[in-house]
Amino acid sequence: MTDENKPERNSTEMRLGLGPGSIVEGRYEIIRLLGEGGMGTVYRAEQVAPLRRPVAIKLLKAGLDSDEVVRLTIEVAGLNQLGEAFAIELV
């Protein structure tokens, strides 16, 4: 594949060396980038241990202020109320 056909790497991928095939926390394999916003970067991934299941991983930007942390906590609590299929684990 030539360089012009390779997808561009976002700032988080370049800073942390993440991309498809990367393993996070020893149990999540990055599949692809879903999006990048004000609080961080979201990836489509697969949990590979202790069981295999599709997941989304949000990597937070360094230096979030307390208001942003509160917003994230509210987001996690709200999604966890949707049921087991949408359970979120903070790592």
Coordinates of N, CA, C and O in Angstrom, one line a residue:
M1 N 0.8 -1.2 0.0 CA 0.0 0.0 0.0 C 0.9 1.2 0.0 O 1.8 1.3 0.8
T2 N 0.6 2.2 -0.9 CA 1.4 3.4 -0.9 C 0.9 4.4 0.2 O -0.1 4.2 0.7
D3 N 1.8 5.3 0.5 CA 1.5 6.3 1.6 C 0.2 7.1 1.3 O -0.5 7.4 2.2
E4 N 0.0 7.3 0.0 CA -1.2 8.1 -0.3 C -2.5 7.3 0.0 O -3.6 7.9 0.1
N5 N -2.5 6.0 0.1 CA -3.6 5.2 0.3 C -3.8 4.9 1.8 O -4.8 4.3 2.2
K6 N -2.9 5.2 2.6 CA -3.0 5.0 4.1 C -3.9 6.0 4.7 O -3.8 7.2 4.4
P7 N -4.7 5.6 5.7 CA -5.6 6.6 6.3 C -4.7 7.5 7.2 O -3.6 7.1 7.7
E8 N -5.1 8.7 7.3 CA -4.3 9.7 8.2 C -4.5 9.2 9.6 O -5.5 8.8 10.1
R9 N -3.4 9.4 10.4 CA -3.4 9.1 11.8 C -3.8 10.4 12.6 O -3.3 11.5 12.2
N10 N -4.7 10.2 13.6 CA -5.0 11.4 14.3 C -4.0 11.7 15.4 O -3.0 11.0 15.6
S11 N -4.2 12.8 16.1 CA -3.2 13.3 17.0 C -3.0 12.3 18.2 O -1.9 12.1 18.7
T12 N -4.1 11.6 18.6 CA -3.9 10.7 19.7 C -3.1 9.4 19.3 O -2.3 8.9 20.0
E13 N -3.4 9.0 18.0 CA -2.7 7.8 17.5 C -1.2 8.1 17.4 O -0.4 7.3 17.8
M14 N -0.9 9.3 17.0 CA 0.5 9.7 16.8 C 1.2 9.8 18.2 O 2.3 9.3 18.4
R15 N 0.5 10.4 19.2 CA 1.1 10.7 20.5 C 1.3 9.4 21.3 O 2.3 9.1 21.9
L16 N 0.3 8.5 21.2 CA 0.3 7.3 22.0 C 0.7 6.0 21.2 O 0.8 5.0 21.8
G17 N 0.9 6.2 19.9 CA 1.3 5.0 19.1 C 0.1 4.0 18.9 O 0.4 2.8 18.7
L18 N -1.1 4.5 19.0 CA -2.3 3.6 18.8 C -2.7 3.6 17.4 O -2.6 4.5 16.7
G19 N -3.3 2.5 17.0 CA -3.9 2.3 15.7 C -4.5 0.9 15.7 O -4.4 0.1 16.6
P20 N -5.1 0.5 14.5 CA -5.6 -0.8 14.4 C -4.6 -1.9 14.8 O -3.4 -1.9 14.4
G21 N -5.1 -2.8 15.6 CA -4.2 -3.9 16.1 C -3.5 -3.6 17.5 O -3.0 -4.5 18.1
S22 N -3.5 -2.4 17.9 CA -2.9 -2.0 19.2 C -3.7 -2.6 20.3 O -4.9 -2.7 20.2
I23 N -3.0 -3.1 21.4 CA -3.7 -3.6 22.5 C -3.6 -2.6 23.7 O -2.6 -2.1 24.0
V24 N -4.8 -2.4 24.3 CA -4.9 -1.4 25.4 C -5.2 -2.1 26.7 O -6.1 -3.0 26.7
E25 N -4.5 -1.8 27.7 CA -4.7 -2.4 29.0 C -4.6 -4.0 29.0 O -5.2 -4.7 29.8
G26 N -4.0 -4.5 28.0 CA -3.8 -6.0 27.9 C -5.0 -6.8 27.5 O -5.0 -8.0 27.5
R27 N -6.1 -6.1 27.3 CA -7.3 -6.9 27.0 C -8.3 -6.3 25.9 O -9.3 -6.8 25.7
Y28 N -7.9 -5.1 25.3 CA -8.7 -4.5 24.3 C -7.9 -4.3 23.1 O -6.9 -3.7 23.1
E29 N -8.4 -4.8 21.9 CA -7.7 -4.6 20.7 C -8.4 -3.5 19.8 O -9.6 -3.6 19.6
I30 N -7.7 -2.5 19.5 CA -8.2 -1.4 18.7 C -8.5 -1.9 17.3 O -7.7 -2.6 16.6
I31 N -9.8 -1.6 16.8 CA -10.2 -2.0 15.4 C -10.0 -0.8 14.5 O -9.4 -0.9 13.5
R32 N -10.7 0.3 14.9 CA -10.6 1.5 14.1 C -11.0 2.7 14.9 O -11.7 2.6 15.9
L33 N -10.6 3.9 14.4 CA -11.0 5.2 15.0 C -12.5 5.4 14.6 O -12.9 5.3 13.5
L34 N -13.3 5.8 15.7 CA -14.7 6.2 15.4 C -14.8 7.8 15.4 O -15.6 8.3 14.6
G35 N -14.1 8.5 16.2 CA -14.2 9.9 16.2 C -13.3 10.6 17.3 O -12.8 9.9 18.2
E36 N -13.1 11.9 17.1 CA -12.3 12.6 18.1 C -13.0 13.9 18.4 O -13.5 14.6 17.5
G37 N -13.1 14.2 19.7 CA -13.8 15.4 20.1 C -13.1 16.2 21.2 O -11.9 15.9 21.4
G38 N -13.8 17.1 21.9 CA -13.3 17.9 22.9 C -12.7 17.2 24.1 O -11.8 17.6 24.7
M39 N -13.3 16.0 24.4 CA -12.9 15.3 25.6 C -11.9 14.2 25.3 O -11.2 13.7 26.2
G40 N -11.8 13.7 24.1 CA -10.9 12.6 23.8 C -11.2 12.0 22.5 O -11.9 12.6 21.6
T41 N -10.7 10.8 22.3 CA -10.8 10.0 21.1 C -11.5 8.7 21.3 O -11.3 8.1 22.4
V42 N -12.4 8.3 20.4 CA -13.2 7.1 20.6 C -12.8 6.1 19.5 O -12.8 6.5 18.3
Y43 N -12.6 4.9 20.0 CA -12.2 3.8 19.1 C -13.2 2.7 19.1 O -13.7 2.4 20.2
R44 N -13.4 2.0 18.0 CA -14.1 0.7 18.0 C -13.0 -0.3 18.3 O -11.9 -0.3 17.8
A45 N -13.4 -1.2 19.2 CA -12.4 -2.2 19.7 C -13.1 -3.5 20.0 O -14.3 -3.6 20.0
E46 N -12.3 -4.5 20.4 CA -12.8 -5.8 20.8 C -12.1 -6.1 22.1 O -10.9 -6.1 22.2
Q47 N -12.9 -6.5 23.1 CA -12.3 -7.0 24.3 C -11.9 -8.4 24.0 O -12.7 -9.2 23.5
V48 N -10.6 -8.8 24.3 CA -10.1 -10.1 23.9 C -9.9 -11.0 25.1 O -9.7 -12.2 25.0
A49 N -10.0 -10.4 26.3 CA -9.9 -11.2 27.6 C -10.6 -10.5 28.7 O -10.7 -9.3 28.7
P50 N -11.3 -11.2 29.5 CA -11.4 -12.6 29.6 C -12.4 -13.2 28.7 O -12.5 -14.4 28.5
L51 N -13.2 -12.4 28.0 CA -14.1 -12.9 26.9 C -14.1 -11.9 25.7 O -13.6 -10.8 25.8
R52 N -14.5 -12.4 24.6 CA -14.5 -11.6 23.4 C -15.9 -10.9 23.2 O -16.9 -11.6 23.2
R53 N -15.8 -9.6 23.1 CA -17.0 -8.8 22.9 C -16.7 -7.5 22.3 O -15.6 -6.9 22.5
P54 N -17.5 -6.9 21.4 CA -17.3 -5.6 20.9 C -17.4 -4.5 21.9 O -18.3 -4.6 22.8
V55 N -16.5 -3.5 21.9 CA -16.6 -2.4 22.8 C -16.2 -1.1 22.1 O -15.7 -1.2 21.0
A56 N -16.4 0.0 22.7 CA -15.9 1.3 22.3 C -15.0 1.8 23.4 O -15.3 1.6 24.6
I57 N -13.9 2.3 23.1 CA -12.9 2.9 24.0 C -12.8 4.4 23.8 O -12.6 4.8 22.7
K58 N -13.0 5.1 24.9 CA -12.8 6.6 24.9 C -11.5 6.9 25.6 O -11.4 6.6 26.8
L59 N -10.5 7.4 24.9 CA -9.3 7.8 25.5 C -9.4 9.3 25.8 O -9.5 10.1 24.9
L60 N -9.3 9.6 27.1 CA -9.5 11.0 27.4 C -8.2 11.9 27.2 O -7.1 11.3 27.4
K61 N -8.4 13.1 26.9 CA -7.3 14.0 26.7 C -6.7 14.3 28.1 O -7.4 14.4 29.1
A62 N -5.4 14.6 28.1 CA -4.7 14.9 29.3 C -5.2 16.3 29.8 O -5.5 17.2 28.9
G63 N -5.3 16.5 31.1 CA -5.6 17.8 31.6 C -7.0 18.2 31.6 O -7.3 19.4 31.6
L64 N -7.9 17.3 31.6 CA -9.4 17.6 31.7 C -9.6 18.3 33.0 O -9.1 18.0 34.1
D65 N -10.5 19.4 33.0 CA -10.8 20.1 34.2 C -11.9 19.3 35.0 O -12.5 18.4 34.5
S66 N -12.2 19.8 36.2 CA -13.2 19.1 37.0 C -14.6 19.1 36.4 O -15.3 18.1 36.5
D67 N -15.0 20.1 35.7 CA -16.3 20.1 35.0 C -16.4 19.1 34.0 O -17.4 18.4 33.8
E68 N -15.3 18.8 33.2 CA -15.3 17.8 32.2 C -15.4 16.4 32.8 O -16.0 15.5 32.3
V69 N -14.7 16.2 33.9 CA -14.7 14.9 34.6 C -16.2 14.7 35.1 O -16.7 13.5 35.0
V70 N -16.8 15.7 35.6 CA -18.2 15.5 36.1 C -19.1 15.2 34.9 O -20.0 14.3 35.0
R71 N -18.9 15.8 33.7 CA -19.7 15.5 32.5 C -19.5 14.1 32.1 O -20.4 13.3 31.8
L72 N -18.3 13.6 32.2 CA -18.0 12.2 31.8 C -18.7 11.2 32.8 O -19.2 10.2 32.4
T73 N -18.6 11.5 34.1 CA -19.2 10.7 35.1 C -20.7 10.6 34.8 O -21.3 9.5 34.9
I74 N -21.4 11.7 34.5 CA -22.8 11.7 34.2 C -23.1 10.9 32.9 O -24.1 10.1 32.9
E75 N -22.2 11.0 31.9 CA -22.4 10.3 30.7 C -22.3 8.8 31.0 O -23.1 8.0 30.5
V76 N -21.4 8.4 31.8 CA -21.2 6.9 32.1 C -22.4 6.4 32.9 O -23.0 5.4 32.5
A77 N -22.9 7.2 33.9 CA -24.0 6.8 34.6 C -25.3 6.6 33.8 O -26.0 5.7 33.9
G78 N -25.5 7.6 32.9 CA -26.6 7.5 32.0 C -26.6 6.3 31.0 O -27.6 5.6 30.9
L79 N -25.5 6.1 30.5 CA -25.4 4.9 29.6 C -25.5 3.6 30.3 O -26.1 2.6 29.8
N80 N -25.0 3.5 31.5 CA -25.2 2.3 32.3 C -26.6 2.0 32.7 O -27.0 0.9 32.9
Q81 N -27.5 3.0 32.7 CA -28.9 2.8 33.0 C -29.6 2.2 31.8 O -30.7 1.7 31.9
L82 N -29.0 2.2 30.6 CA -29.6 1.6 29.4 C -29.7 0.1 29.5 O -30.4 -0.6 28.7
G83 N -28.9 -0.5 30.3 CA -28.9 -2.0 30.4 C -27.5 -2.6 30.2 O -26.6 -1.9 29.9
E84 N -27.4 -3.9 30.5 CA -26.2 -4.6 30.4 C -25.4 -4.5 29.1 O -24.2 -4.4 29.1
A85 N -26.2 -4.5 28.0 CA -25.5 -4.4 26.7 C -24.7 -3.1 26.5 O -23.8 -3.0 25.7
F86 N -25.0 -2.1 27.3 CA -24.4 -0.8 27.2 C -23.5 -0.4 28.4 O -23.2 0.7 28.6
A87 N -23.2 -1.4 29.2 CA -22.5 -1.2 30.4 C -21.1 -0.6 30.1 O -20.5 -0.9 29.1
I88 N -20.7 0.4 30.9 CA -19.4 1.1 30.7 C -18.5 0.8 31.9 O -19.0 0.9 33.1
E89 N -17.3 0.5 31.6 CA -16.3 0.3 32.7 C -15.3 1.4 32.5 O -14.7 1.6 31.5
L90 N -15.0 2.1 33.6 CA -13.9 3.1 33.6 C -12.6 2.4 34.0 O -12.5 1.7 35.0
V91 N -11.6 2.5 33.1 CA -10.3 1.8 33.3 C -9.3 2.9 33.6 O -9.2 3.9 32.9

